[in-house]
mmCIF file of C-alpha atoms and ligand atoms in Angstrom:
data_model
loop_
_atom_site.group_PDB
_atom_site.id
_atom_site.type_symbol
_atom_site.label_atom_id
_atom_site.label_comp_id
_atom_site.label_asym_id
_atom_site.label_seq_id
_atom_site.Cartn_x
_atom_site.Cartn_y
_atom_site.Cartn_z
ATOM 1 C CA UNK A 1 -10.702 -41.354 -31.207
ATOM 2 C CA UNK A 2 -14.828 -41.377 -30.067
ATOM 3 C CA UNK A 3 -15.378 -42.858 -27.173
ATOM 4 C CA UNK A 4 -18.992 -44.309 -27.663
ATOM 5 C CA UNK A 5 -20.942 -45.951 -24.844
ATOM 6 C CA UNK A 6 -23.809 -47.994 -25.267
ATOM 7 C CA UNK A 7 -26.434 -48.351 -22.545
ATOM 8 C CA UNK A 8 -29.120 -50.622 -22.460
ATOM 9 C CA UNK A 9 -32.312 -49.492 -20.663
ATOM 10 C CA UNK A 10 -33.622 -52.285 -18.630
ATOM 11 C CA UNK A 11 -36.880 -50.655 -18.600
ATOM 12 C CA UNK A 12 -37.400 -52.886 -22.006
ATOM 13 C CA UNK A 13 -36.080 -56.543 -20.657
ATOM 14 C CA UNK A 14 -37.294 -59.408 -18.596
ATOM 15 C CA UNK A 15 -38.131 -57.896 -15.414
ATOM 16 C CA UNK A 16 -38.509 -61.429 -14.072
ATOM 17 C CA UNK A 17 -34.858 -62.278 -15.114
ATOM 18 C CA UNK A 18 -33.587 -58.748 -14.479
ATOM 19 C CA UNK A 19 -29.910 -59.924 -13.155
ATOM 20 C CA UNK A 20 -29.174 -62.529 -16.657
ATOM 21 C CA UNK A 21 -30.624 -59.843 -18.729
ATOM 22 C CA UNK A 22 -28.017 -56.996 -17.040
ATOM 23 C CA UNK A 23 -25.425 -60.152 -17.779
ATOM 24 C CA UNK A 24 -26.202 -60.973 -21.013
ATOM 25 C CA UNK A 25 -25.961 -57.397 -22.222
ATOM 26 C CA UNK A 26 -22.900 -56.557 -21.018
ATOM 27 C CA UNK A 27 -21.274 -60.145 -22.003
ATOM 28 C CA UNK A 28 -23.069 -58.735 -25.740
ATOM 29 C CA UNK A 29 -20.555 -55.726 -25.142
ATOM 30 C CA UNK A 30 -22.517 -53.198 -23.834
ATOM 31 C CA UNK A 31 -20.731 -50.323 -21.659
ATOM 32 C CA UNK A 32 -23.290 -49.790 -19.024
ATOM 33 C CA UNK A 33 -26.661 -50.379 -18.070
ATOM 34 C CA UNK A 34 -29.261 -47.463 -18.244
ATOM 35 C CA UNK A 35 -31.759 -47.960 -15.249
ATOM 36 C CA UNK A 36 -35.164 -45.957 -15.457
ATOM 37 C CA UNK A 37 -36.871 -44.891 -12.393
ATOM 38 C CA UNK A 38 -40.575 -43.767 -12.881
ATOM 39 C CA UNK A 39 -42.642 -42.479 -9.526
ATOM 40 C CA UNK A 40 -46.100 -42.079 -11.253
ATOM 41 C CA UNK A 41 -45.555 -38.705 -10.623
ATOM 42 C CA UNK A 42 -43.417 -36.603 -12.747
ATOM 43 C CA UNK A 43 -43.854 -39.633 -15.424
ATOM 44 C CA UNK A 44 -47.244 -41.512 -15.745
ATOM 45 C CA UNK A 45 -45.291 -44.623 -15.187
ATOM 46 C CA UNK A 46 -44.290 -46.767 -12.331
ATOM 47 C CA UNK A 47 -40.850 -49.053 -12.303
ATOM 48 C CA UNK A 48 -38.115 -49.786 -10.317
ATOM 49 C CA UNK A 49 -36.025 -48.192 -7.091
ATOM 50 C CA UNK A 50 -32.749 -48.467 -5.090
ATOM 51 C CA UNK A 51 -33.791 -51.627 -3.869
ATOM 52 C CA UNK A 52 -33.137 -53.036 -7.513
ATOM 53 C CA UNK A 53 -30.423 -51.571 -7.928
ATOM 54 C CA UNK A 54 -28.661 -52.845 -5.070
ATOM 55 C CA UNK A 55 -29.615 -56.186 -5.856
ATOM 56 C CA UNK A 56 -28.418 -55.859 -9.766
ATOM 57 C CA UNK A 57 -25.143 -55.269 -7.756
ATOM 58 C CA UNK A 58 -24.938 -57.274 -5.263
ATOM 59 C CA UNK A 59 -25.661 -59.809 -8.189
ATOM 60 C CA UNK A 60 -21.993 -59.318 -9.567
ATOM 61 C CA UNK A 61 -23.117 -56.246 -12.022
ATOM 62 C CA UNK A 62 -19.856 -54.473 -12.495
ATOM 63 C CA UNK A 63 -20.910 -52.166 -15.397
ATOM 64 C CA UNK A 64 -21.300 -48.966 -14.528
ATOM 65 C CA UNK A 65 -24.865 -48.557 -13.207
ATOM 66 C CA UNK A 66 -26.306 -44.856 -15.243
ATOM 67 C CA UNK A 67 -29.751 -44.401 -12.435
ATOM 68 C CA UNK A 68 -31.884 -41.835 -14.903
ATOM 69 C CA UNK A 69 -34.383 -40.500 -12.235
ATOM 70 C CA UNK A 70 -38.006 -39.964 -13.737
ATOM 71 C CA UNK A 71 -38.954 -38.870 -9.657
ATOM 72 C CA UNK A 72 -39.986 -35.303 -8.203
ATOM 73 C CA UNK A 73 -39.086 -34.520 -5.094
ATOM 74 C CA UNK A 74 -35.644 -35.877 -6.041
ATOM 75 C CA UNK A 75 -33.557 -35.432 -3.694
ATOM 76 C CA UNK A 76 -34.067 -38.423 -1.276
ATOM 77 C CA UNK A 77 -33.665 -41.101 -4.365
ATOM 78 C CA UNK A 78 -30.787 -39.613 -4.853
ATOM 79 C CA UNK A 79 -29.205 -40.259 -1.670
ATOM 80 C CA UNK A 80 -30.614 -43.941 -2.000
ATOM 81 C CA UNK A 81 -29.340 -44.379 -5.187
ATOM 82 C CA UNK A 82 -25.757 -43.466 -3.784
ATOM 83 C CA UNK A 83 -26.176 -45.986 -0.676
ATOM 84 C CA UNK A 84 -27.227 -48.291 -3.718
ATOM 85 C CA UNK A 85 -23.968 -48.155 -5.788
ATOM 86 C CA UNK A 86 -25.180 -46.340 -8.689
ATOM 87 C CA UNK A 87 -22.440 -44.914 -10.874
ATOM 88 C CA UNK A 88 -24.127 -41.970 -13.118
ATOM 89 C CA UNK A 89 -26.978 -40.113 -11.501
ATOM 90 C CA UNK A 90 -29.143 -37.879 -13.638
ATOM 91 C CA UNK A 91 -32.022 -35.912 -12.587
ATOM 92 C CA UNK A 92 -34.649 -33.163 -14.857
ATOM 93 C CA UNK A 93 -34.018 -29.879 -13.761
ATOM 94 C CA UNK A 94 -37.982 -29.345 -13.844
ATOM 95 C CA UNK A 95 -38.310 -31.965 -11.135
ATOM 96 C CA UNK A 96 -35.951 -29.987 -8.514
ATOM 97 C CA UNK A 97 -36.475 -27.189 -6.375
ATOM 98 C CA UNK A 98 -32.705 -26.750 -5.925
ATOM 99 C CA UNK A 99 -31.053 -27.826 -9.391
ATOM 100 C CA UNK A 100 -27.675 -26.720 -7.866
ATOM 101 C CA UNK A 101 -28.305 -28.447 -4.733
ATOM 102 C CA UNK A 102 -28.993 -31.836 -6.304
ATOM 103 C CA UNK A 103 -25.931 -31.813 -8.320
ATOM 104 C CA UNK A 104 -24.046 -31.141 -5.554
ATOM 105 C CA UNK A 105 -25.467 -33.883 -3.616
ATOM 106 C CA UNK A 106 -24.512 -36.609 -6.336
ATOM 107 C CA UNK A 107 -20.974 -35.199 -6.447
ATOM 108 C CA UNK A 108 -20.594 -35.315 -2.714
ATOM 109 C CA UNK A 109 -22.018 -39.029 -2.650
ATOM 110 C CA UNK A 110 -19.107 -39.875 -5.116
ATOM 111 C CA UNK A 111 -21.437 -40.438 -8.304
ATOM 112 C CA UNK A 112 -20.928 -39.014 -11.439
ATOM 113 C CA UNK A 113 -23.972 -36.404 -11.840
ATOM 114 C CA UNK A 114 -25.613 -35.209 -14.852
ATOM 115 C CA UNK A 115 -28.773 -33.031 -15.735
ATOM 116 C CA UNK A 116 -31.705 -34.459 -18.353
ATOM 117 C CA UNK A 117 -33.644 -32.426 -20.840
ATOM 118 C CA UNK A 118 -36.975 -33.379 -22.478
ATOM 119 C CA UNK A 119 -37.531 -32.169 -25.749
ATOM 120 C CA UNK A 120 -39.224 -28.921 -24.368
ATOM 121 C CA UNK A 121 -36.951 -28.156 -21.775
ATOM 122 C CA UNK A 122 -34.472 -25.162 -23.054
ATOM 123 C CA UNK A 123 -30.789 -25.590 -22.305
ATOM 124 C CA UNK A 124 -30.440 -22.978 -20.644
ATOM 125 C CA UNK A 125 -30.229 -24.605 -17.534
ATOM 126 C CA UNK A 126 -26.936 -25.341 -17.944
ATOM 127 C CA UNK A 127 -26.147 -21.741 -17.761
ATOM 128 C CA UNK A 128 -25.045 -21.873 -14.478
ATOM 129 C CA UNK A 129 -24.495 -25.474 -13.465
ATOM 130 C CA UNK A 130 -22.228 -26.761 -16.719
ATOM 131 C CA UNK A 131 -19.313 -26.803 -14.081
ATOM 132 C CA UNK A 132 -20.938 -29.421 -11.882
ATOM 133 C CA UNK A 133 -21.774 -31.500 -14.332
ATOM 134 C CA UNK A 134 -20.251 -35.132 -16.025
ATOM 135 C CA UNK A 135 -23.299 -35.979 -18.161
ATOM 136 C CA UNK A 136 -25.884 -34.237 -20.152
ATOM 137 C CA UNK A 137 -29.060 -36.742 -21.024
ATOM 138 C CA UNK A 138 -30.799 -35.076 -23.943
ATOM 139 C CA UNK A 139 -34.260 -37.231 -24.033
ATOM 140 C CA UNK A 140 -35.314 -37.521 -27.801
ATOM 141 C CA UNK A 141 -38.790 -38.683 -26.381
ATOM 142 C CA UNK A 142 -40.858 -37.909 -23.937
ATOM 143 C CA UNK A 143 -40.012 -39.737 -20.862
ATOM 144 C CA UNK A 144 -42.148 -42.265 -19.118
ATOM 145 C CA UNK A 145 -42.218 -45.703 -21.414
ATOM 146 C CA UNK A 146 -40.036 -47.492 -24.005
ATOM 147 C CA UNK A 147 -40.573 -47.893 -27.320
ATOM 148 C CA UNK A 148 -41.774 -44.424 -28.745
ATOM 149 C CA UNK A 149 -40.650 -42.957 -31.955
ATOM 150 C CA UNK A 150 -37.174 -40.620 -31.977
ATOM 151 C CA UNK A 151 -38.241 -36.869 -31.798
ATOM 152 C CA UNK A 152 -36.358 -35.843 -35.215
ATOM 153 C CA UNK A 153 -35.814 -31.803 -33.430
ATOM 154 C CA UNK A 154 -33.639 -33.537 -30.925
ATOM 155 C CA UNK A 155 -30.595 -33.988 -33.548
ATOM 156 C CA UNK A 156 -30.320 -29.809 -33.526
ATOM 157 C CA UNK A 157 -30.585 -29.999 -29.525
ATOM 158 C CA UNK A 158 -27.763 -32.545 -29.830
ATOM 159 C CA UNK A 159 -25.522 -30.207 -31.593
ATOM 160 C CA UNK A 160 -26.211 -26.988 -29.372
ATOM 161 C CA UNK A 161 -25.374 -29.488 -26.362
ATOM 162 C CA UNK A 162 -21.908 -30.671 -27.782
ATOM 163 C CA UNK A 163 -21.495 -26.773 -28.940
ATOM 164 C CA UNK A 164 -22.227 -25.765 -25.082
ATOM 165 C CA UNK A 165 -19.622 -28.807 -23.643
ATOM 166 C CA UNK A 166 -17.085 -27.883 -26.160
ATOM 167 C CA UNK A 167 -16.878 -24.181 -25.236
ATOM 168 C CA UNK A 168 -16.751 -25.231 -21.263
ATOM 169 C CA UNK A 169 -13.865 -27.446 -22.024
ATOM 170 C CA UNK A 170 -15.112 -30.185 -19.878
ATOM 171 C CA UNK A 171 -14.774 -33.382 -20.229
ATOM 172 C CA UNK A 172 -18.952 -34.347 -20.178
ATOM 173 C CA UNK A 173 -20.543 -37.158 -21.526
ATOM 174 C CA UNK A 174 -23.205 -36.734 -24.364
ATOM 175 C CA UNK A 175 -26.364 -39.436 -23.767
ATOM 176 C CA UNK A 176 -29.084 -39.219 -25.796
ATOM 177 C CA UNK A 177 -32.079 -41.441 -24.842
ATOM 178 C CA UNK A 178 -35.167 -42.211 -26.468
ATOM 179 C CA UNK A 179 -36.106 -44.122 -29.862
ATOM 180 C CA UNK A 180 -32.276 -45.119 -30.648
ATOM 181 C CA UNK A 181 -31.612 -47.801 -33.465
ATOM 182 C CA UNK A 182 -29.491 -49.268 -35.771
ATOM 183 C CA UNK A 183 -30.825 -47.229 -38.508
ATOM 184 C CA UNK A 184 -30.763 -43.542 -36.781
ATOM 185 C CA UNK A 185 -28.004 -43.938 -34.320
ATOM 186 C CA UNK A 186 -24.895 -43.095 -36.849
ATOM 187 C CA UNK A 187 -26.663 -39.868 -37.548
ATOM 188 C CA UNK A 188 -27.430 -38.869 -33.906
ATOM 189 C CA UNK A 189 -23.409 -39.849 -33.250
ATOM 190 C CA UNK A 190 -22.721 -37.107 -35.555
ATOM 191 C CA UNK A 191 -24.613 -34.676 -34.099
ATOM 192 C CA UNK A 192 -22.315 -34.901 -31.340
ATOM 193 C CA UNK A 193 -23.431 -37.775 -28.997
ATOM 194 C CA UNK A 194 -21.436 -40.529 -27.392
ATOM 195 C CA UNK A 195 -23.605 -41.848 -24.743
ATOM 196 C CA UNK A 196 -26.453 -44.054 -26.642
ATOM 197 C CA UNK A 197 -29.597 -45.499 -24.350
ATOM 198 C CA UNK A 198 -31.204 -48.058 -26.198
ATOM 199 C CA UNK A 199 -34.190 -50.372 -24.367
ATOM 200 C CA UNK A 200 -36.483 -51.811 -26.892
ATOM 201 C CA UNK A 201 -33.955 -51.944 -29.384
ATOM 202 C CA UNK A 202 -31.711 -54.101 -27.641
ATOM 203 C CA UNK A 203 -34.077 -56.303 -25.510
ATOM 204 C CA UNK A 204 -36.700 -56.948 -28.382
ATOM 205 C CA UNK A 205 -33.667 -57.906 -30.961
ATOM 206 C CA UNK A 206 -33.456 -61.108 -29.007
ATOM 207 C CA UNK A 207 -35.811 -63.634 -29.766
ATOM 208 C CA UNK A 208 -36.419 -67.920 -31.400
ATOM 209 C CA UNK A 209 -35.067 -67.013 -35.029
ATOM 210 C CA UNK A 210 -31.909 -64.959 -33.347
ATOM 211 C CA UNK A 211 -31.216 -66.233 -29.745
ATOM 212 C CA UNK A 212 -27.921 -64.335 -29.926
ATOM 213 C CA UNK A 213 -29.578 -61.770 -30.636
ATOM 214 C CA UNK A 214 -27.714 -58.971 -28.436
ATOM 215 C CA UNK A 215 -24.720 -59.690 -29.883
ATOM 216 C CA UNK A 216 -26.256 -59.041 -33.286
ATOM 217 C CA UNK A 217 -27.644 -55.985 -32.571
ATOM 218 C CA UNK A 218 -24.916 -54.118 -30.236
ATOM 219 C CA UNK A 219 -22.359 -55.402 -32.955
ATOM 220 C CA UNK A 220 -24.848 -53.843 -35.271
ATOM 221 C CA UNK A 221 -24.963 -50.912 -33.243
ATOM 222 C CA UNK A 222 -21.250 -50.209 -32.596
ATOM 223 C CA UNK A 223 -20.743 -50.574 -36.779
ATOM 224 C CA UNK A 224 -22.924 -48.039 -37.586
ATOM 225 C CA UNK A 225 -21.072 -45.733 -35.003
ATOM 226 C CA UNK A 226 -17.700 -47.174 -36.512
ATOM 227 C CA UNK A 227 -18.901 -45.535 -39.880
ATOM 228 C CA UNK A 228 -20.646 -42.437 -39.100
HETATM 229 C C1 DX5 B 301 -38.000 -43.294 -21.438
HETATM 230 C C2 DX5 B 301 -36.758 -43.891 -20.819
HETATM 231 C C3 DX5 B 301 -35.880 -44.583 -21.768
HETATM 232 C C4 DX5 B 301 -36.480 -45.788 -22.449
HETATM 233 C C5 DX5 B 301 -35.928 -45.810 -23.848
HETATM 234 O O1 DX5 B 301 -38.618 -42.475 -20.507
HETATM 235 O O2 DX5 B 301 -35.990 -42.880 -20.188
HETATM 236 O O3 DX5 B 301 -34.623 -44.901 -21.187
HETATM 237 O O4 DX5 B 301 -36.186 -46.998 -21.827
HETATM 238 O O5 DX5 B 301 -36.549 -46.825 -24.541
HETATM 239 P P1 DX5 B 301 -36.423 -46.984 -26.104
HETATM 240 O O6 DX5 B 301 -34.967 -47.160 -26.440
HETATM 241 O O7 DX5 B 301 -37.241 -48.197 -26.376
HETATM 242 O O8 DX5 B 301 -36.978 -45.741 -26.742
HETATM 243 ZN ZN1 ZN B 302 -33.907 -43.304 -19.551
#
């Protein structure tokens, strides 16, 4: 049986209304909710912190939280993000001095931890590391804003990813983030994903002529991944 998971990035709703949006998509039936973090640093973009993420959950959020840190150094968000009540922490190897380190730090906070890799970024950084790991974020755009176009290379990274977790026998989530939509996301499910990040394809399916418009699209969503 697949076990898909469907994550909306909040980077693409209602920052004004973040803790109904985080509702609403979960009462659509999405798994968890995918929460960027940008430090106008590593990304050229600025969003949101530990202190949202707190308040997401102290709001009744009981979805996993999955923190995606955009940050270099990252070390101190990650110890933040712990205190905050995030449930998945990922981090890009490029943006740590100590890859090993880092991992080890989200394990010993009691999060589920998990490396990223742009589309340049070889995977060879899991060389050493695949035992520490529950999640492997393979970004099919460049990170730093919602809304760009899928990076069509990023299927074959997909399959060398789910080649690498097979052979380690570990039980590791596949995400794939970036440019995911109805129309391309049975075909990145069979290149071996099961994680799915989608932002503007979730929050800009809701609108006048479809107010229930998450429903329609994360049922849309889930039967494409029903039929792939
Ligand atoms: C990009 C972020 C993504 C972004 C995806 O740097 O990591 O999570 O929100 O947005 P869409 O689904 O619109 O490409
Ligand atoms: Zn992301």
């Amino acid at each position: 049986m697949s076990d898909f998971k469907i994550a909306p990035s909040i980077l693409s709703a209602d920052f004004a209304r973040l803790g109904q949006e985080a509702d609403d998509v979960i009462a659509s039936g999405a798994d968890m909710i995918h929460f960027d973090v940008m430090d106008n640093h590593y990304v050229p973009n600025l969003t949101i912190g530990p202190a949202v993420c707190e308040a997401l959950i102290k709001h009744g959020v009981k979805a996993p939280v999955d923190v995606h840190l955009m940050v270099k150094p990252v070390d101190r968000m990650i110890g933040a993000f712990i205190d905050a009540g995030a449930s998945f922490i990922t981090f890009h190897p490029e943006a740590s001095e100590h890859i090993d380190r880092s991992l080890q730090l989200i394990k010993d906070g009691g999060c589920k931890a998990g490396l990223v890799f742009n589309p340049a970024t070889p995977l060879s950084y899991l060389d050493y590391v695949i035992d520490k790991l529950d999640m492997i974020l393979i970004m099919s755009v460049n990170p730093g804003f919602g809304g760009q176009s899928f990076i069509p290379g990023t299927l074959d990274k997909l399959r060398q990813a789910r080649q690498r977790i097979e052979a380690s026998g570990r039980n590791i989530r596949l995400e794939v983030d970036g440019g995911v939509k109805a129309d391309n996301i049975a075909e990145i499910a069979r290149a071996g994903a099961n994680t799915f990040v989608a932002g503007s394809a979730v929050f800009g399916a809701r609108d006048d002529d479809d107010p229930n418009g998450y429903d329609t699209i994360i049922n849309e969503l889930r039967q494409q991944l029903a039929d792939a």
